[in-house]
Short mmCIF file of C-alpha atoms in Angstrom, two decimals:
data_model
loop_
_atom_site.label_atom_id
_atom_site.label_comp_id
_atom_site.label_asym_id
_atom_site.label_seq_id
_atom_site.Cartn_x
_atom_site.Cartn_y
_atom_site.Cartn_z
CA MET A 142 45.25 26.16 37.01
CA GLU A 143 45.97 27.02 33.35
CA GLN A 144 49.51 26.13 32.29
CA THR A 145 51.50 24.60 29.45
CA LEU A 146 51.52 20.82 29.23
CA PRO A 147 54.89 19.36 30.32
CA THR A 148 54.83 16.88 27.42
CA VAL A 149 57.74 14.79 28.69
CA ARG A 150 55.44 13.25 31.32
CA TYR A 151 52.25 12.79 29.30
CA GLY A 152 51.46 10.10 26.77
CA LEU A 153 48.68 12.03 25.04
CA LYS A 154 48.92 15.43 23.39
CA GLN A 155 45.20 15.76 24.18
CA SER A 156 46.10 15.85 27.88
CA ALA A 157 47.02 19.52 27.47
CA ASP A 158 43.30 20.21 27.89
CA LEU A 159 43.41 18.95 31.48
CA PHE A 160 44.97 22.29 32.39
CA LYS A 161 42.12 24.33 30.91
CA ASN A 162 39.55 25.97 33.16
CA VAL A 163 36.49 24.10 31.88
CA PRO A 164 33.75 22.42 33.91
CA LEU A 165 33.77 18.98 32.26
CA ILE A 166 36.44 16.96 30.45
CA GLY A 167 36.11 13.45 29.05
CA TYR A 168 38.60 10.95 27.68
CA LYS A 169 37.05 7.84 26.12
CA GLY A 170 38.58 5.03 24.13
CA GLY A 171 40.10 1.58 24.16
CA ARG A 172 42.82 -0.08 26.19
CA GLY A 173 46.32 1.39 26.16
CA GLY A 174 45.19 4.95 25.50
CA ALA A 175 46.94 6.44 28.57
CA LYS A 176 43.70 8.00 29.80
CA SER A 177 44.06 7.05 33.47
CA GLU A 178 47.85 7.41 33.43
CA ASP A 179 47.71 11.00 32.21
CA VAL A 180 44.85 12.05 34.49
CA ALA A 181 46.70 10.58 37.48
CA THR A 182 49.87 12.45 36.48
CA TYR A 183 47.91 15.70 36.15
CA LEU A 184 46.29 15.28 39.57
CA ALA A 185 49.62 14.40 41.19
CA GLU A 186 51.19 17.58 39.82
CA GLU A 187 48.21 19.71 40.78
CA SER A 188 48.31 18.35 44.32
CA ASN A 189 51.96 19.39 44.61
CA THR A 190 51.14 23.00 43.70
CA GLN A 191 50.34 25.67 46.27
CA TYR A 192 47.10 27.59 45.80
CA SER A 193 45.38 30.20 47.94
CA HIS A 194 43.17 27.44 49.36
CA PRO A 195 44.00 23.72 49.70
CA LEU A 196 42.68 21.59 46.85
CA LEU A 197 40.21 18.80 47.53
CA ILE A 198 40.43 16.09 44.86
CA LEU A 199 37.70 13.44 44.83
CA CYS A 200 38.52 10.22 42.95
CA GLY A 201 35.80 7.65 42.57
CA ARG A 202 33.81 5.23 40.51
CA GLU A 203 30.25 3.99 40.55
CA LYS A 204 31.19 0.65 42.11
CA LEU A 205 33.92 0.80 44.72
CA ASN A 206 33.91 -2.25 46.97
CA SER A 207 37.16 -1.35 48.70
CA ILE A 208 39.99 1.18 48.50
CA ASP A 209 41.94 -1.45 46.56
CA ASP A 210 39.47 -0.99 43.69
CA SER A 211 40.24 2.72 43.47
CA CYS A 212 42.98 4.67 41.68
CA LYS A 213 44.79 5.30 44.99
CA ALA A 214 47.67 2.96 44.10
CA LEU A 215 48.00 4.66 40.70
CA ILE A 216 48.13 8.12 42.31
CA GLU A 217 50.79 6.92 44.74
CA ARG A 218 52.84 5.49 41.86
CA LYS A 219 52.68 8.81 40.03
CA LEU A 220 53.82 10.69 43.14
CA PHE A 221 56.75 8.27 43.38
CA GLU A 222 57.64 8.59 39.67
CA LEU A 223 57.57 12.39 39.97
CA GLY A 224 59.91 12.20 42.95
CA ILE A 225 57.49 14.01 45.28
CA ILE A 226 55.98 11.21 47.37
CA SER A 227 57.88 12.33 50.47
CA ASN A 228 55.79 15.55 50.41
CA TYR A 229 52.67 13.57 51.34
CA HIS A 230 51.13 11.93 54.36
CA ILE A 231 49.47 8.74 53.10
CA THR A 232 46.81 6.87 55.10
CA ASN A 233 44.61 3.92 54.20
CA LYS A 234 41.93 6.23 52.81
CA GLU A 235 43.54 9.59 51.99
CA ILE A 236 46.63 11.27 50.55
CA ILE A 237 47.43 14.70 52.01
CA HIS A 238 50.17 17.15 51.06
CA LYS A 239 52.14 17.87 54.25
CA THR A 240 52.77 21.53 53.41
CA TYR A 241 49.95 22.73 51.16
CA GLY A 242 47.13 20.66 52.63
CA ASN A 243 45.93 19.48 49.21
CA LYS A 244 44.00 16.25 49.73
CA PHE A 245 42.91 13.18 47.76
CA ILE A 246 39.83 11.25 48.89
CA PHE A 247 38.47 8.07 47.31
CA LYS A 248 34.77 7.17 47.20
CA GLY A 249 32.20 4.92 45.58
CA PHE A 250 29.38 6.95 44.07
CA GLY A 251 26.68 4.34 43.61
CA LEU A 252 25.88 3.25 47.15
CA HIS A 253 26.78 6.50 48.93
CA ILE A 254 25.77 9.29 46.55
CA SER A 255 23.99 11.25 49.30
CA ALA A 256 27.13 11.24 51.46
CA VAL A 257 29.37 12.07 48.50
CA LYS A 258 27.30 15.05 47.37
CA SER A 259 27.53 16.53 50.86
CA ILE A 260 31.34 16.73 50.71
CA ASP A 261 32.12 20.42 50.74
CA ALA A 262 34.26 22.38 48.28
CA VAL A 263 35.53 19.65 45.94
CA ASN A 264 37.78 21.31 43.36
CA ILE A 265 38.42 18.37 41.04
CA CYS A 266 36.45 15.15 40.70
CA TRP A 267 37.77 12.25 38.66
CA ALA A 268 35.24 9.56 37.73
CA GLU A 269 37.03 6.39 36.64
CA GLU A 270 35.25 3.68 34.64
CA ALA A 271 32.63 6.30 33.81
CA GLN A 272 30.77 3.89 31.54
CA ASP A 273 29.33 2.48 34.79
CA LEU A 274 28.01 5.82 36.10
CA SER A 275 24.28 5.69 36.81
CA GLN A 276 21.89 8.41 35.71
CA LYS A 277 21.30 9.22 39.39
CA THR A 278 25.02 9.84 39.96
CA ILE A 279 25.23 12.09 36.90
CA ASP A 280 22.14 14.02 38.03
CA VAL A 281 23.32 14.47 41.62
CA LEU A 282 27.13 14.56 41.72
CA PRO A 283 28.33 17.17 39.15
CA PRO A 284 26.34 20.05 40.68
CA SER A 285 28.03 19.20 44.00
CA ILE A 286 31.51 19.80 42.55
CA ARG A 287 31.56 23.51 43.24
CA GLY A 288 34.89 24.36 44.85
CA ARG A 289 37.09 27.08 43.38
CA GLY A 290 37.95 26.23 39.76
CA ALA A 291 35.63 23.21 39.94
CA LYS A 292 36.34 20.57 37.30
CA PHE A 293 34.82 17.16 36.59
CA ILE A 294 36.96 14.64 34.67
CA CYS A 295 35.63 11.35 33.26
CA THR A 296 37.63 8.49 31.76
CA TRP A 297 35.99 5.43 30.25
CA ASN A 298 36.02 2.61 27.76
CA PRO A 299 32.78 2.90 25.75
CA GLU A 300 30.18 0.18 26.19
CA LEU A 301 26.87 1.28 24.65
CA PRO A 302 25.71 4.60 23.12
CA SER A 303 22.76 4.47 25.51
CA ASP A 304 24.96 4.58 28.64
CA PRO A 305 24.26 7.64 30.83
CA VAL A 306 27.79 9.04 30.45
CA GLU A 307 27.49 8.89 26.65
CA ARG A 308 24.17 10.71 26.71
CA TRP A 309 25.55 13.25 29.18
CA PHE A 310 28.49 14.25 26.98
CA ASN A 311 26.56 14.06 23.72
CA GLU A 312 23.24 15.59 24.74
CA SER A 313 23.39 17.66 27.94
CA ALA A 314 26.99 18.60 28.72
CA PRO A 315 27.61 22.19 29.94
CA GLU A 316 29.06 24.81 27.65
CA GLY A 317 32.84 24.53 27.30
CA THR A 318 32.89 20.74 27.76
CA ILE A 319 35.86 18.95 26.16
CA LEU A 320 35.63 15.35 24.94
CA HIS A 321 38.48 13.39 23.38
CA THR A 322 38.46 9.91 21.88
CA VAL A 323 41.91 8.39 22.39
CA ASN A 324 43.29 4.92 21.72
CA TRP A 325 46.56 3.02 21.84
CA ARG A 326 47.99 4.69 18.72
CA ASP A 327 47.60 8.12 20.40
CA ASN A 328 49.80 7.06 23.33
CA ARG A 329 53.44 7.82 22.64
CA PHE A 330 54.42 5.60 25.58
CA PHE A 331 52.41 2.59 24.34
CA PRO A 332 54.49 -0.41 25.48
CA LYS A 333 55.56 -3.33 23.30
CA GLU A 334 54.16 -5.79 25.86
CA LEU A 335 50.66 -4.41 25.35
CA ASP A 336 51.09 -4.35 21.60
CA ILE A 337 51.70 -8.11 21.62
CA GLN A 338 48.33 -8.56 23.37
CA ARG A 339 46.65 -6.16 20.97
CA VAL A 340 47.87 -7.91 17.82
CA ALA A 341 46.95 -11.34 19.23
CA LEU A 342 43.34 -10.30 19.91
CA GLU A 343 43.02 -8.62 16.52
CA LYS A 344 43.92 -11.92 14.87
CA ALA A 345 41.75 -14.06 17.14
CA ASP A 346 38.54 -12.01 17.41
CA LYS A 347 38.24 -8.87 15.27
CA GLU A 348 34.90 -7.87 16.73
CA ARG A 349 36.07 -8.01 20.33
CA TYR A 350 39.33 -6.31 19.34
CA LEU A 351 37.46 -3.28 18.01
CA HIS A 352 35.69 -2.87 21.34
CA VAL A 353 38.66 -3.54 23.63
CA TRP A 354 41.43 -1.72 21.75
CA GLU A 355 39.76 0.72 19.35
CA GLY A 356 37.05 1.99 21.70
CA HIS A 357 34.09 0.93 19.55
CA TYR A 358 30.78 0.38 21.23
CA LYS A 359 30.17 -3.18 22.35
CA SER A 360 28.45 -5.17 19.62
CA ALA A 361 25.06 -6.64 20.38
CA SER A 362 26.52 -9.98 19.33
CA ASN A 363 28.79 -9.91 22.40
CA GLN A 364 25.65 -10.66 24.39
CA CYS A 365 24.43 -13.41 22.05
CA LEU A 366 25.15 -17.11 21.68
CA PHE A 367 26.68 -16.53 18.24
CA THR A 368 28.91 -13.62 17.21
CA LEU A 369 28.33 -11.64 14.04
CA THR A 370 31.51 -13.17 12.60
CA GLU A 371 30.23 -16.68 13.21
CA ILE A 372 26.89 -15.85 11.56
CA HIS A 373 28.61 -14.47 8.45
CA GLU A 374 30.85 -17.54 8.27
CA SER A 375 27.85 -19.86 8.45
CA ILE A 376 26.09 -17.95 5.65
CA GLU A 377 29.12 -18.11 3.38
CA ARG A 378 29.95 -21.73 4.18
CA THR A 379 29.13 -24.21 1.38
CA PRO A 380 27.28 -27.18 2.89
CA ASN A 381 28.53 -30.65 2.04
CA TYR A 382 25.63 -33.01 1.38
CA LEU A 383 27.71 -35.99 0.31
CA GLU A 384 27.20 -39.25 2.21
CA VAL A 385 24.39 -37.72 4.29
CA PRO A 386 21.10 -39.69 4.14
CA LYS A 387 18.08 -37.78 2.89
CA VAL A 388 14.97 -37.75 5.07
CA ALA A 389 11.68 -36.28 3.91
CA SER A 390 8.71 -34.85 5.77
CA LEU A 391 5.28 -34.61 4.15
CA ASP A 392 2.41 -32.38 5.24
CA VAL A 393 -0.79 -33.48 3.49
CA ALA A 394 -3.39 -30.84 2.61
CA ARG A 395 -6.68 -31.36 4.42
CA PHE A 396 -9.17 -29.09 2.63
CA GLY A 397 -9.73 -25.81 0.78
CA ASP A 398 -6.74 -23.85 -0.43
CA ASP A 399 -4.32 -25.70 1.84
CA ALA A 400 -1.18 -27.05 0.08
CA SER A 401 0.56 -30.37 0.45
CA VAL A 402 4.27 -29.83 1.11
CA ILE A 403 7.29 -32.12 1.13
CA ALA A 404 10.66 -31.03 2.55
CA ILE A 405 13.93 -32.95 2.33
CA LYS A 406 16.54 -32.68 5.06
CA GLU A 407 20.21 -33.55 4.55
CA GLY A 408 22.06 -33.44 7.83
CA ASN A 409 21.20 -30.06 9.36
CA HIS A 410 20.13 -28.50 6.04
CA ILE A 411 16.81 -28.33 4.19
CA SER A 412 17.89 -29.03 0.61
CA TYR A 413 14.52 -29.36 -1.18
CA ILE A 414 10.95 -28.09 -0.77
CA GLN A 415 8.02 -28.85 -3.08
CA GLU A 416 4.34 -28.02 -2.69
CA TRP A 417 1.22 -29.12 -4.55
CA HIS A 418 -2.25 -27.61 -4.70
CA LYS A 419 -5.61 -29.31 -5.25
CA LEU A 420 -4.34 -32.86 -5.85
CA ASP A 421 -6.51 -35.79 -4.92
CA THR A 422 -5.07 -38.63 -2.85
CA ILE A 423 -3.95 -40.73 -5.83
CA GLN A 424 -2.34 -37.79 -7.61
CA LEU A 425 -0.51 -36.73 -4.44
CA ALA A 426 0.73 -40.27 -3.77
CA ASN A 427 2.14 -40.50 -7.31
CA ALA A 428 3.84 -37.10 -7.02
CA VAL A 429 5.41 -37.98 -3.66
CA ALA A 430 6.56 -41.37 -4.98
CA GLU A 431 8.30 -39.64 -7.87
CA VAL A 432 10.17 -37.29 -5.49
CA ILE A 433 11.20 -40.22 -3.26
CA HIS A 434 12.56 -42.09 -6.28
CA ASN A 435 14.35 -39.14 -7.87
CA GLU A 436 15.88 -37.81 -4.64
CA HIS A 437 16.78 -41.22 -3.17
CA ILE A 438 14.89 -40.67 0.07
CA VAL A 439 15.71 -43.23 2.82
CA ALA A 440 12.79 -42.34 5.11
CA ILE A 441 9.69 -40.15 5.11
CA ASN A 442 7.66 -38.72 7.97
CA ILE A 443 3.99 -37.98 7.21
CA ASP A 444 1.99 -35.50 9.28
CA ASN A 445 -1.25 -37.10 10.39
CA GLY A 446 -3.47 -34.33 11.68
CA GLY A 447 -0.65 -32.82 13.72
CA ASN A 448 0.82 -36.17 14.80
CA ALA A 449 3.83 -37.18 12.73
#
């Protein structure tokens, strides 16, 4: 299946590696990187080529609720764009070349891994949305892809470095594995319509933009109430204390080395903290009175043995 890349039909120069006889190929990156488009084009062309034995091409993803969730429509569009769709018999679940017998099948790996691994003589397996692949699927499925010239192709938008597909490619991939990181700027067919969306998100939410369009791992802040950007903005923001009444809270020392502490709150900010050690009641009362006078306190809460 080695041949020269017909560049006129491929958005990525890295797609030339799809034609190499290697066991595992990965394309990861952000939106608009032509990963799925190029893999679908490659599979469409391969399926229209006659080999000594019919090809069996398995296309799937971890979660496949219905055939509508699969790449079947994308494969059909590529066959149409290549002008070869009349060469195929297309059913609800399969695409079969009328002359060569090359066949596409579409499966969900997660719920039916035992049934999928029993499919005989798969030549090419394409795992879409590979960031969702479970460790069980990665352990069980690749060894089952053992037809002539067997090849496993993964495409995904990175989520977390701990995801099984990331660990597979980075830690335990077979010898000869190829992995490319590709993004919108690598796609020579990147459309203007998508670029408008890209620029808009970059302006609105830089952190999310880096994940969606540049293929960065998802930030931990995406799962938090406040984003990293919002936290930095709050740190750098200068609080305005003007026209905000000052309220104090006093914790009186009870015994030993305990300290008496007064804190002043202005709005949502603690603007002043003072503590005193080893003052008797009269001394503490005078010190607190001085703070109240100097800081223009409008109210004070005093802790009384844990009851304010």
